[in-house]
Coordinates of C-alpha atoms and ligand atoms in Angstrom, one line a residue:
X232 CA 87.1 60.3 111.4
X233 CA 86.4 63.2 109.1
X234 CA 88.3 64.7 106.2
X235 CA 90.6 67.5 107.4
X236 CA 92.7 70.1 105.8
X237 CA 96.3 70.6 106.8
X238 CA 98.9 73.1 105.5
X239 CA 102.4 72.0 104.7
X240 CA 105.4 74.0 103.5
X241 CA 108.4 72.4 101.8
X242 CA 110.9 74.7 103.5
X243 CA 113.8 76.5 101.7
X244 CA 116.2 73.7 102.7
X245 CA 113.9 71.1 101.0
X246 CA 114.0 73.2 97.8
X247 CA 117.8 73.8 97.9
X248 CA 118.4 70.1 98.3
X249 CA 116.4 69.2 95.3
X250 CA 113.9 67.3 97.3
X251 CA 110.6 68.8 96.1
X252 CA 109.8 65.8 94.0
X253 CA 110.9 63.1 96.5
X254 CA 109.0 64.7 99.4
X255 CA 105.9 65.4 97.3
X256 CA 105.9 61.7 96.0
X257 CA 106.0 60.5 99.6
X258 CA 103.2 62.8 100.6
X259 CA 101.0 61.4 97.8
X260 CA 102.0 57.8 98.5
X261 CA 101.0 58.3 102.1
X262 CA 97.4 59.1 100.9
X263 CA 97.4 62.9 101.3
X264 CA 95.5 64.7 98.4
X265 CA 97.2 67.9 97.3
X266 CA 94.4 70.4 96.8
X267 CA 96.6 73.6 96.4
X268 CA 100.3 74.3 95.9
X269 CA 102.6 77.1 94.8
X270 CA 106.2 78.2 95.0
X271 CA 106.9 81.4 96.9
X272 CA 109.9 83.3 98.2
X273 CA 108.6 84.6 101.6
X274 CA 109.7 88.0 103.0
X275 CA 110.9 87.9 106.6
X276 CA 107.7 89.7 107.5
X277 CA 105.5 87.1 105.9
X278 CA 107.4 84.3 107.5
X279 CA 107.2 86.1 110.9
X280 CA 103.4 86.5 110.4
X281 CA 103.1 82.8 109.7
X282 CA 105.1 81.9 112.9
X283 CA 103.5 84.7 114.9
X284 CA 103.0 82.3 117.9
X285 CA 106.8 82.0 118.2
X286 CA 107.5 85.7 118.1
X287 CA 108.8 85.9 121.7
X288 CA 110.9 82.7 121.4
X289 CA 114.8 83.1 121.2
X290 CA 114.9 81.4 117.8
X291 CA 112.3 83.6 116.2
X292 CA 114.9 85.8 114.3
X293 CA 116.7 82.7 113.0
X294 CA 113.4 81.1 112.0
X295 CA 112.4 84.2 109.9
X296 CA 115.8 84.4 108.3
X297 CA 115.7 80.7 107.4
X298 CA 112.1 80.7 106.1
X299 CA 112.9 83.8 103.9
X300 CA 116.3 82.5 102.7
X301 CA 115.0 81.0 99.4
X302 CA 111.8 79.7 97.8
X303 CA 109.5 77.4 99.5
X304 CA 106.4 75.4 98.5
X305 CA 103.2 75.7 100.6
X306 CA 100.5 73.1 99.9
X307 CA 97.1 72.4 101.2
X308 CA 96.5 68.7 101.9
X309 CA 93.3 66.8 102.5
X310 CA 92.7 63.4 104.0
X311 CA 90.8 61.7 106.8
X312 CA 92.6 62.7 110.1
X313 CA 95.1 64.7 108.0
X314 CA 96.4 66.9 110.8
X315 CA 97.6 64.2 113.2
X316 CA 98.6 61.8 110.4
X317 CA 100.7 64.4 108.7
X318 CA 102.5 65.2 112.0
X319 CA 103.3 61.5 112.4
X320 CA 104.4 61.4 108.8
X321 CA 106.9 64.3 109.1
X322 CA 108.4 63.3 112.5
X323 CA 109.5 65.3 115.5
X324 CA 110.6 68.9 115.2
X325 CA 114.2 67.9 116.0
X326 CA 115.3 65.4 113.4
X327 CA 117.6 63.7 115.9
X328 CA 114.4 62.7 117.7
X329 CA 112.3 61.9 114.7
X330 CA 111.3 58.3 114.1
X331 CA 113.1 56.4 111.3
X332 CA 111.4 56.7 107.9
X333 CA 109.8 60.1 108.6
X334 CA 110.6 63.0 106.4
X335 CA 112.6 64.9 109.0
X336 CA 114.6 61.8 110.1
X337 CA 115.5 61.1 106.5
X338 CA 116.2 64.5 105.2
X339 CA 116.6 67.2 107.9
X340 CA 119.9 68.5 109.2
X341 CA 118.9 70.3 112.4
X342 CA 115.9 71.6 114.5
X343 CA 116.2 74.9 112.7
X344 CA 116.4 73.5 109.2
X345 CA 113.9 70.7 109.3
X346 CA 112.7 70.4 105.7
X347 CA 108.9 70.6 106.2
X348 CA 106.1 72.2 108.2
X349 CA 102.8 70.6 109.3
X350 CA 99.8 72.3 111.0
X351 CA 99.5 71.3 114.6
X352 CA 95.6 71.4 115.0
X353 CA 92.5 71.3 112.8
X354 CA 91.8 74.9 113.5
X355 CA 95.4 76.0 112.6
X356 CA 95.1 73.8 109.4
X357 CA 92.3 76.1 108.3
X358 CA 93.9 79.3 109.4
X359 CA 97.3 78.4 107.8
X360 CA 95.7 77.3 104.5
X361 CA 94.0 80.7 104.4
X362 CA 97.3 82.4 105.1
X363 CA 98.7 81.3 101.7
X364 CA 95.7 80.5 99.6
X365 CA 92.4 82.1 98.6
X366 CA 89.5 79.7 98.8
X367 CA 89.3 80.0 94.9
X368 CA 92.9 78.6 94.7
X369 CA 92.0 75.3 96.5
X370 CA 90.5 72.7 94.2
X371 CA 87.9 70.1 95.1
X372 CA 89.4 66.8 96.2
X373 CA 88.0 64.2 93.9
X374 CA 89.8 61.4 95.8
Ligands
ATP602 P1 106.6 73.5 112.2 O1 105.6 74.5 112.8 O2 107.6 74.2 111.2 O3 105.8 72.4 111.5 P2 107.0 72.2 114.6 O4 105.5 72.4 114.8 O5 107.5 70.8 114.6 O6 107.5 72.9 113.3 P3 107.3 74.4 116.4 O7 107.5 74.3 117.8 O8 106.1 74.9 115.8 O9 107.7 73.0 115.7 O10 108.5 75.4 115.8 C1 108.4 76.0 114.6 C2 109.8 76.0 113.9 O11 110.7 76.7 114.7 C3 110.4 74.6 113.9 O12 110.1 73.8 112.8 C4 111.9 74.9 113.8 O13 112.3 75.2 112.5 C5 112.0 76.2 114.7 N1 112.4 75.8 116.0 C6 111.6 75.3 117.0 N2 112.3 75.1 118.1 C7 113.6 75.5 117.8 C8 114.8 75.6 118.6 N3 114.9 75.2 119.8 N4 115.9 76.1 118.0 C9 115.8 76.5 116.7 N5 114.7 76.5 115.9 C10 113.6 76.0 116.5
MG603 MG1 104.6 74.2 114.6

């Protein structure tokens, strides 16, 4: 296995619920190294650009409204096998189907408001990290 980079976003519902600290603690305890993070309030256009692949889906408008409804916290994470391990860690898109103990099972209210994002491939981990962070904003992981 090799060290991979994945992009997460603590979504606006995570921030509104006061869960930045709790979720970040769990991310670190699970062995993911935070190598970049910031708080941003996305415009609908920036949110739509991030979820471009879903533009034709019926929920796209709702998704852009939600992701631009308040501040969010994007982070770049590094770990061996980070992409797949992080998807396991956050749980299924629909929290009703997410495994017990995952972030979405524990904290999310609905498929539309599901607390956290995780990249779905190594390639997208790189593309999405670059969507929010310049390479100069990503620090070296000293383990
Ligand atoms: P994310 O990309 O945010 O990590 P995901 O990879 O688990 O989520 P995707 O299929 O990429 O799921 O969908 C992106 C986001 O769009 C979901 O997190 C969810 O907020 C929203 N979404 C997906 N499917 C639906 C749906 N059927 N109804 C409403 N919103 C949806
Ligand atoms: Mg996705």
